[in-house]
Amino acid sequence: FFDPSAMDSSTRVRIVGLRSDEGKRLNGLVGVVQEPAGDSERCTVKVNGELHKIRESNLESVEDAFRTAKTAAEDLIKTGCYDAALSAVEETLVLGGDDWDRRERLKFMFMRVQCLLKLGRKTEAQAQLRDCDKLMPTSNHLRDGISHLAAALRSFASALEDITSQKSKL
């Protein structure tokens, strides 16, 4: 569990549970602790370039939230709940930030493609595949394998579109 007393001036946190009109717009956003609470109840947190004083009880560890979202995404895909899985995958990608392993980020980007295709959102899936390509290592062998996977996913999307079209004609 998250121990607010362990926060230092570089801890990544997500803001949760604010109820005021101004506070509600911060809920769910990720920031970096600039100044731990110390003797006061509030930490100074930098969010999108702005400093905010937030109670420790309204902060959660990004690391904990990331692990929870990651597990949920994997479990929801296994059960075929693609709408919910897509939300969990997108949350995982946001919470992961730029610090996580490129292979892990690619895995979740491909999971997002899978969800988008299952939901019939072909254009978004293709855009995500282009983003995946930008993160790909330069190894020709690996790049070729991923290109084949991308082609298979595009083919799947096309077939899904055809089936959907035929169903609507019936």
JSON list of C-alpha atoms in Angstrom, two decimals:
[
{"chain": "A", "resi": 1, "resn": "PHE", "atom": "CA", "xyz": [0.00, 0.00, 0.00]},
{"chain": "A", "resi": 2, "resn": "PHE", "atom": "CA", "xyz": [0.96, 3.63, -0.54]},
{"chain": "A", "resi": 3, "resn": "ASP", "atom": "CA", "xyz": [2.83, 5.22, 2.34]},
{"chain": "A", "resi": 4, "resn": "PRO", "atom": "CA", "xyz": [2.59, 9.02, 2.01]},
{"chain": "A", "resi": 5, "resn": "SER", "atom": "CA", "xyz": [5.42, 9.46, 4.53]},
{"chain": "A", "resi": 6, "resn": "ALA", "atom": "CA", "xyz": [7.75, 7.74, 2.04]},
{"chain": "A", "resi": 7, "resn": "MET", "atom": "CA", "xyz": [7.15, 10.42, -0.60]},
{"chain": "A", "resi": 8, "resn": "ASP", "atom": "CA", "xyz": [10.05, 12.56, -1.65]},
{"chain": "A", "resi": 9, "resn": "SER", "atom": "CA", "xyz": [10.35, 15.41, -4.12]},
{"chain": "A", "resi": 10, "resn": "SER", "atom": "CA", "xyz": [10.28, 13.14, -7.17]},
{"chain": "A", "resi": 11, "resn": "THR", "atom": "CA", "xyz": [7.44, 10.76, -6.35]},
{"chain": "A", "resi": 12, "resn": "ARG", "atom": "CA", "xyz": [4.88, 10.38, -9.15]},
{"chain": "A", "resi": 13, "resn": "VAL", "atom": "CA", "xyz": [1.32, 10.46, -7.81]},
{"chain": "A", "resi": 14, "resn": "ARG", "atom": "CA", "xyz": [-2.21, 10.42, -9.13]},
{"chain": "A", "resi": 15, "resn": "ILE", "atom": "CA", "xyz": [-4.78, 12.77, -7.63]},
{"chain": "A", "resi": 16, "resn": "VAL", "atom": "CA", "xyz": [-7.99, 11.14, -6.42]},
{"chain": "A", "resi": 17, "resn": "GLY", "atom": "CA", "xyz": [-11.11, 11.92, -4.40]},
{"chain": "A", "resi": 18, "resn": "LEU", "atom": "CA", "xyz": [-11.23, 15.72, -4.69]},
{"chain": "A", "resi": 19, "resn": "ARG", "atom": "CA", "xyz": [-14.81, 17.00, -4.44]},
{"chain": "A", "resi": 20, "resn": "SER", "atom": "CA", "xyz": [-14.68, 20.74, -5.03]},
{"chain": "A", "resi": 21, "resn": "ASP", "atom": "CA", "xyz": [-15.45, 22.01, -8.53]},
{"chain": "A", "resi": 22, "resn": "GLU", "atom": "CA", "xyz": [-11.83, 23.10, -9.00]},
{"chain": "A", "resi": 23, "resn": "GLY", "atom": "CA", "xyz": [-10.52, 19.89, -7.44]},
{"chain": "A", "resi": 24, "resn": "LYS", "atom": "CA", "xyz": [-12.65, 17.58, -9.57]},
{"chain": "A", "resi": 25, "resn": "ARG", "atom": "CA", "xyz": [-10.79, 18.67, -12.69]},
{"chain": "A", "resi": 26, "resn": "LEU", "atom": "CA", "xyz": [-7.57, 17.38, -11.10]},
{"chain": "A", "resi": 27, "resn": "ASN", "atom": "CA", "xyz": [-8.94, 13.92, -10.23]},
{"chain": "A", "resi": 28, "resn": "GLY", "atom": "CA", "xyz": [-7.16, 11.23, -12.22]},
{"chain": "A", "resi": 29, "resn": "LEU", "atom": "CA", "xyz": [-4.29, 13.48, -13.28]},
{"chain": "A", "resi": 30, "resn": "VAL", "atom": "CA", "xyz": [-0.69, 12.45, -12.66]},
{"chain": "A", "resi": 31, "resn": "GLY", "atom": "CA", "xyz": [1.77, 14.82, -11.07]},
{"chain": "A", "resi": 32, "resn": "VAL", "atom": "CA", "xyz": [5.13, 14.91, -9.33]},
{"chain": "A", "resi": 33, "resn": "VAL", "atom": "CA", "xyz": [5.55, 15.80, -5.67]},
{"chain": "A", "resi": 34, "resn": "GLN", "atom": "CA", "xyz": [7.63, 18.95, -5.44]},
{"chain": "A", "resi": 35, "resn": "GLU", "atom": "CA", "xyz": [7.53, 19.28, -1.68]},
{"chain": "A", "resi": 36, "resn": "PRO", "atom": "CA", "xyz": [6.42, 16.54, 0.73]},
{"chain": "A", "resi": 37, "resn": "ALA", "atom": "CA", "xyz": [3.86, 17.44, 3.38]},
{"chain": "A", "resi": 38, "resn": "GLY", "atom": "CA", "xyz": [6.23, 17.42, 6.31]},
{"chain": "A", "resi": 39, "resn": "ASP", "atom": "CA", "xyz": [4.33, 18.78, 9.31]},
{"chain": "A", "resi": 40, "resn": "SER", "atom": "CA", "xyz": [1.41, 20.03, 7.22]},
{"chain": "A", "resi": 41, "resn": "GLU", "atom": "CA", "xyz": [-1.26, 17.78, 5.72]},
{"chain": "A", "resi": 42, "resn": "ARG", "atom": "CA", "xyz": [-0.66, 18.94, 2.16]},
{"chain": "A", "resi": 43, "resn": "CYS", "atom": "CA", "xyz": [2.03, 18.20, -0.42]},
{"chain": "A", "resi": 44, "resn": "THR", "atom": "CA", "xyz": [2.96, 20.54, -3.21]},
{"chain": "A", "resi": 45, "resn": "VAL", "atom": "CA", "xyz": [2.30, 18.64, -6.44]},
{"chain": "A", "resi": 46, "resn": "LYS", "atom": "CA", "xyz": [3.18, 19.82, -9.94]},
{"chain": "A", "resi": 47, "resn": "VAL", "atom": "CA", "xyz": [0.51, 18.88, -12.49]},
{"chain": "A", "resi": 48, "resn": "ASN", "atom": "CA", "xyz": [0.74, 20.06, -16.09]},
{"chain": "A", "resi": 49, "resn": "GLY", "atom": "CA", "xyz": [3.17, 22.80, -15.09]},
{"chain": "A", "resi": 50, "resn": "GLU", "atom": "CA", "xyz": [0.97, 24.13, -12.26]},
{"chain": "A", "resi": 51, "resn": "LEU", "atom": "CA", "xyz": [1.63, 23.76, -8.52]},
{"chain": "A", "resi": 52, "resn": "HIS", "atom": "CA", "xyz": [-1.19, 22.57, -6.27]},
{"chain": "A", "resi": 53, "resn": "LYS", "atom": "CA", "xyz": [-1.39, 21.93, -2.52]},
{"chain": "A", "resi": 54, "resn": "ILE", "atom": "CA", "xyz": [-3.02, 18.51, -2.14]},
{"chain": "A", "resi": 55, "resn": "ARG", "atom": "CA", "xyz": [-3.77, 16.50, 1.01]},
{"chain": "A", "resi": 56, "resn": "GLU", "atom": "CA", "xyz": [-1.78, 13.27, 1.27]},
{"chain": "A", "resi": 57, "resn": "SER", "atom": "CA", "xyz": [-5.07, 11.36, 1.53]},
{"chain": "A", "resi": 58, "resn": "ASN", "atom": "CA", "xyz": [-5.95, 12.55, -2.00]},
{"chain": "A", "resi": 59, "resn": "LEU", "atom": "CA", "xyz": [-2.79, 11.14, -3.55]},
{"chain": "A", "resi": 60, "resn": "GLU", "atom": "CA", "xyz": [-2.07, 7.61, -4.64]},
{"chain": "A", "resi": 61, "resn": "SER", "atom": "CA", "xyz": [1.12, 6.07, -5.84]},
{"chain": "A", "resi": 62, "resn": "VAL", "atom": "CA", "xyz": [1.30, 5.95, -9.63]},
{"chain": "A", "resi": 63, "resn": "GLU", "atom": "CA", "xyz": [3.23, 2.70, -9.26]},
{"chain": "A", "resi": 64, "resn": "ASP", "atom": "CA", "xyz": [0.34, 1.07, -7.34]},
{"chain": "A", "resi": 65, "resn": "ALA", "atom": "CA", "xyz": [-2.30, 2.45, -9.72]},
{"chain": "A", "resi": 66, "resn": "PHE", "atom": "CA", "xyz": [-0.21, 1.28, -12.69]},
{"chain": "A", "resi": 67, "resn": "ARG", "atom": "CA", "xyz": [0.02, -2.28, -11.33]},
{"chain": "A", "resi": 68, "resn": "THR", "atom": "CA", "xyz": [-3.74, -2.36, -10.69]},
{"chain": "A", "resi": 69, "resn": "ALA", "atom": "CA", "xyz": [-4.63, -1.03, -14.16]},
{"chain": "A", "resi": 70, "resn": "LYS", "atom": "CA", "xyz": [-2.13, -3.36, -15.84]},
{"chain": "A", "resi": 71, "resn": "THR", "atom": "CA", "xyz": [-3.56, -6.45, -14.12]},
{"chain": "A", "resi": 72, "resn": "ALA", "atom": "CA", "xyz": [-7.13, -5.35, -14.88]},
{"chain": "A", "resi": 73, "resn": "ALA", "atom": "CA", "xyz": [-6.31, -4.80, -18.56]},
{"chain": "A", "resi": 74, "resn": "GLU", "atom": "CA", "xyz": [-4.78, -8.25, -18.93]},
{"chain": "A", "resi": 75, "resn": "ASP", "atom": "CA", "xyz": [-7.66, -9.95, -17.09]},
{"chain": "A", "resi": 76, "resn": "LEU", "atom": "CA", "xyz": [-10.39, -8.10, -19.01]},
{"chain": "A", "resi": 77, "resn": "ILE", "atom": "CA", "xyz": [-8.88, -9.00, -22.38]},
{"chain": "A", "resi": 78, "resn": "LYS", "atom": "CA", "xyz": [-8.78, -12.66, -21.35]},
{"chain": "A", "resi": 79, "resn": "THR", "atom": "CA", "xyz": [-12.49, -12.53, -20.53]},
{"chain": "A", "resi": 80, "resn": "GLY", "atom": "CA", "xyz": [-13.42, -10.68, -23.74]},
{"chain": "A", "resi": 81, "resn": "CYS", "atom": "CA", "xyz": [-14.67, -7.49, -22.05]},
{"chain": "A", "resi": 82, "resn": "TYR", "atom": "CA", "xyz": [-13.07, -5.24, -24.67]},
{"chain": "A", "resi": 83, "resn": "ASP", "atom": "CA", "xyz": [-14.74, -1.92, -23.72]},
{"chain": "A", "resi": 84, "resn": "ALA", "atom": "CA", "xyz": [-13.54, -2.20, -20.13]},
{"chain": "A", "resi": 85, "resn": "ALA", "atom": "CA", "xyz": [-10.19, -3.63, -21.24]},
{"chain": "A", "resi": 86, "resn": "LEU", "atom": "CA", "xyz": [-9.65, -0.67, -23.56]},
{"chain": "A", "resi": 87, "resn": "SER", "atom": "CA", "xyz": [-10.17, 1.75, -20.65]},
{"chain": "A", "resi": 88, "resn": "ALA", "atom": "CA", "xyz": [-7.76, -0.22, -18.45]},
{"chain": "A", "resi": 89, "resn": "VAL", "atom": "CA", "xyz": [-5.15, -0.44, -21.24]},
{"chain": "A", "resi": 90, "resn": "GLU", "atom": "CA", "xyz": [-5.38, 3.31, -21.88]},
{"chain": "A", "resi": 91, "resn": "GLU", "atom": "CA", "xyz": [-5.06, 4.03, -18.16]},
{"chain": "A", "resi": 92, "resn": "THR", "atom": "CA", "xyz": [-2.01, 1.73, -18.04]},
{"chain": "A", "resi": 93, "resn": "LEU", "atom": "CA", "xyz": [-0.40, 3.60, -20.93]},
{"chain": "A", "resi": 94, "resn": "VAL", "atom": "CA", "xyz": [-0.99, 6.97, -19.23]},
{"chain": "A", "resi": 95, "resn": "LEU", "atom": "CA", "xyz": [0.23, 5.82, -15.83]},
{"chain": "A", "resi": 96, "resn": "GLY", "atom": "CA", "xyz": [3.28, 4.11, -17.30]},
{"chain": "A", "resi": 97, "resn": "GLY", "atom": "CA", "xyz": [4.56, 7.45, -18.45]},
{"chain": "A", "resi": 98, "resn": "ASP", "atom": "CA", "xyz": [7.84, 7.52, -20.32]},
{"chain": "A", "resi": 99, "resn": "ASP", "atom": "CA", "xyz": [9.86, 5.59, -17.75]},
{"chain": "A", "resi": 100, "resn": "TRP", "atom": "CA", "xyz": [8.84, 2.02, -18.49]},
{"chain": "A", "resi": 101, "resn": "ASP", "atom": "CA", "xyz": [10.38, -0.62, -20.64]},
{"chain": "A", "resi": 102, "resn": "ARG", "atom": "CA", "xyz": [9.80, -0.17, -24.38]},
{"chain": "A", "resi": 103, "resn": "ARG", "atom": "CA", "xyz": [8.77, -3.84, -24.82]},
{"chain": "A", "resi": 104, "resn": "GLU", "atom": "CA", "xyz": [6.18, -3.50, -22.06]},
{"chain": "A", "resi": 105, "resn": "ARG", "atom": "CA", "xyz": [4.83, -0.27, -23.59]},
{"chain": "A", "resi": 106, "resn": "LEU", "atom": "CA", "xyz": [4.60, -2.00, -27.00]},
{"chain": "A", "resi": 107, "resn": "LYS", "atom": "CA", "xyz": [2.75, -4.93, -25.44]},
{"chain": "A", "resi": 108, "resn": "PHE", "atom": "CA", "xyz": [0.07, -2.59, -24.11]},
{"chain": "A", "resi": 109, "resn": "MET", "atom": "CA", "xyz": [-0.06, -0.62, -27.35]},
{"chain": "A", "resi": 110, "resn": "PHE", "atom": "CA", "xyz": [-0.75, -3.90, -29.18]},
{"chain": "A", "resi": 111, "resn": "MET", "atom": "CA", "xyz": [-3.36, -4.79, -26.54]},
{"chain": "A", "resi": 112, "resn": "ARG", "atom": "CA", "xyz": [-5.00, -1.44, -27.33]},
{"chain": "A", "resi": 113, "resn": "VAL", "atom": "CA", "xyz": [-4.97, -2.35, -31.04]},
{"chain": "A", "resi": 114, "resn": "GLN", "atom": "CA", "xyz": [-6.59, -5.69, -30.22]},
{"chain": "A", "resi": 115, "resn": "CYS", "atom": "CA", "xyz": [-9.37, -3.99, -28.21]},
{"chain": "A", "resi": 116, "resn": "LEU", "atom": "CA", "xyz": [-9.96, -1.35, -30.88]},
{"chain": "A", "resi": 117, "resn": "LEU", "atom": "CA", "xyz": [-10.26, -4.00, -33.58]},
{"chain": "A", "resi": 118, "resn": "LYS", "atom": "CA", "xyz": [-12.65, -6.10, -31.50]},
{"chain": "A", "resi": 119, "resn": "LEU", "atom": "CA", "xyz": [-14.75, -2.95, -31.00]},
{"chain": "A", "resi": 120, "resn": "GLY", "atom": "CA", "xyz": [-14.72, -2.21, -34.74]},
{"chain": "A", "resi": 121, "resn": "ARG", "atom": "CA", "xyz": [-12.60, 0.95, -34.44]},
{"chain": "A", "resi": 122, "resn": "LYS", "atom": "CA", "xyz": [-10.28, 0.22, -37.37]},
{"chain": "A", "resi": 123, "resn": "THR", "atom": "CA", "xyz": [-8.99, 3.78, -37.98]},
{"chain": "A", "resi": 124, "resn": "GLU", "atom": "CA", "xyz": [-7.86, 4.18, -34.37]},
{"chain": "A", "resi": 125, "resn": "ALA", "atom": "CA", "xyz": [-6.24, 0.73, -34.46]},
{"chain": "A", "resi": 126, "resn": "GLN", "atom": "CA", "xyz": [-4.27, 1.67, -37.58]},
{"chain": "A", "resi": 127, "resn": "ALA", "atom": "CA", "xyz": [-3.10, 4.92, -35.95]},
{"chain": "A", "resi": 128, "resn": "GLN", "atom": "CA", "xyz": [-1.97, 2.96, -32.88]},
{"chain": "A", "resi": 129, "resn": "LEU", "atom": "CA", "xyz": [-0.06, 0.55, -35.14]},
{"chain": "A", "resi": 130, "resn": "ARG", "atom": "CA", "xyz": [1.80, 3.51, -36.66]},
{"chain": "A", "resi": 131, "resn": "ASP", "atom": "CA", "xyz": [2.71, 4.64, -33.14]},
{"chain": "A", "resi": 132, "resn": "CYS", "atom": "CA", "xyz": [3.95, 1.12, -32.38]},
{"chain": "A", "resi": 133, "resn": "ASP", "atom": "CA", "xyz": [6.17, 1.22, -35.43]},
{"chain": "A", "resi": 134, "resn": "LYS", "atom": "CA", "xyz": [7.88, 4.37, -34.10]},
{"chain": "A", "resi": 135, "resn": "LEU", "atom": "CA", "xyz": [8.89, 2.51, -30.92]},
{"chain": "A", "resi": 136, "resn": "MET", "atom": "CA", "xyz": [10.15, -0.56, -32.73]},
{"chain": "A", "resi": 137, "resn": "PRO", "atom": "CA", "xyz": [13.76, -1.55, -32.35]},
{"chain": "A", "resi": 138, "resn": "THR", "atom": "CA", "xyz": [15.89, -1.26, -35.46]},
{"chain": "A", "resi": 139, "resn": "SER", "atom": "CA", "xyz": [16.54, -5.00, -35.67]},
{"chain": "A", "resi": 140, "resn": "ASN", "atom": "CA", "xyz": [15.39, -6.06, -39.14]},
{"chain": "A", "resi": 141, "resn": "HIS", "atom": "CA", "xyz": [14.41, -9.53, -37.93]},
{"chain": "A", "resi": 142, "resn": "LEU", "atom": "CA", "xyz": [12.16, -8.17, -35.18]},
{"chain": "A", "resi": 143, "resn": "ARG", "atom": "CA", "xyz": [10.83, -5.36, -37.37]},
{"chain": "A", "resi": 144, "resn": "ASP", "atom": "CA", "xyz": [9.88, -7.93, -40.06]},
{"chain": "A", "resi": 145, "resn": "GLY", "atom": "CA", "xyz": [8.06, -10.04, -37.47]},
{"chain": "A", "resi": 146, "resn": "ILE", "atom": "CA", "xyz": [6.13, -7.04, -36.20]},
{"chain": "A", "resi": 147, "resn": "SER", "atom": "CA", "xyz": [5.33, -5.95, -39.76]},
{"chain": "A", "resi": 148, "resn": "HIS", "atom": "CA", "xyz": [3.83, -9.39, -40.40]},
{"chain": "A", "resi": 149, "resn": "LEU", "atom": "CA", "xyz": [1.81, -9.09, -37.19]},
{"chain": "A", "resi": 150, "resn": "ALA", "atom": "CA", "xyz": [0.61, -5.62, -38.20]},
{"chain": "A", "resi": 151, "resn": "ALA", "atom": "CA", "xyz": [-0.40, -6.94, -41.64]},
{"chain": "A", "resi": 152, "resn": "ALA", "atom": "CA", "xyz": [-2.31, -9.79, -39.99]},
{"chain": "A", "resi": 153, "resn": "LEU", "atom": "CA", "xyz": [-4.09, -7.34, -37.69]},
{"chain": "A", "resi": 154, "resn": "ARG", "atom": "CA", "xyz": [-5.03, -5.12, -40.66]},
{"chain": "A", "resi": 155, "resn": "SER", "atom": "CA", "xyz": [-6.34, -8.19, -42.47]},
{"chain": "A", "resi": 156, "resn": "PHE", "atom": "CA", "xyz": [-8.33, -9.17, -39.38]},
{"chain": "A", "resi": 157, "resn": "ALA", "atom": "CA", "xyz": [-9.78, -5.65, -39.18]},
{"chain": "A", "resi": 158, "resn": "SER", "atom": "CA", "xyz": [-10.80, -5.79, -42.82]},
{"chain": "A", "resi": 159, "resn": "ALA", "atom": "CA", "xyz": [-12.45, -9.20, -42.37]},
{"chain": "A", "resi": 160, "resn": "LEU", "atom": "CA", "xyz": [-14.25, -7.93, -39.27]},
{"chain": "A", "resi": 161, "resn": "GLU", "atom": "CA", "xyz": [-15.51, -4.95, -41.25]},
{"chain": "A", "resi": 162, "resn": "ASP", "atom": "CA", "xyz": [-16.78, -7.26, -44.02]},
{"chain": "A", "resi": 163, "resn": "ILE", "atom": "CA", "xyz": [-18.60, -9.48, -41.53]},
{"chain": "A", "resi": 164, "resn": "THR", "atom": "CA", "xyz": [-20.19, -6.47, -39.84]},
{"chain": "A", "resi": 165, "resn": "SER", "atom": "CA", "xyz": [-21.27, -5.13, -43.21]},
{"chain": "A", "resi": 166, "resn": "GLN", "atom": "CA", "xyz": [-22.80, -8.48, -44.21]},
{"chain": "A", "resi": 167, "resn": "LYS", "atom": "CA", "xyz": [-24.65, -8.74, -40.89]},
{"chain": "A", "resi": 168, "resn": "SER", "atom": "CA", "xyz": [-26.20, -5.33, -41.36]},
{"chain": "A", "resi": 169, "resn": "LYS", "atom": "CA", "xyz": [-27.52, -6.38, -44.79]},
{"chain": "A", "resi": 170, "resn": "LEU", "atom": "CA", "xyz": [-29.36, -9.35, -43.27]}
]
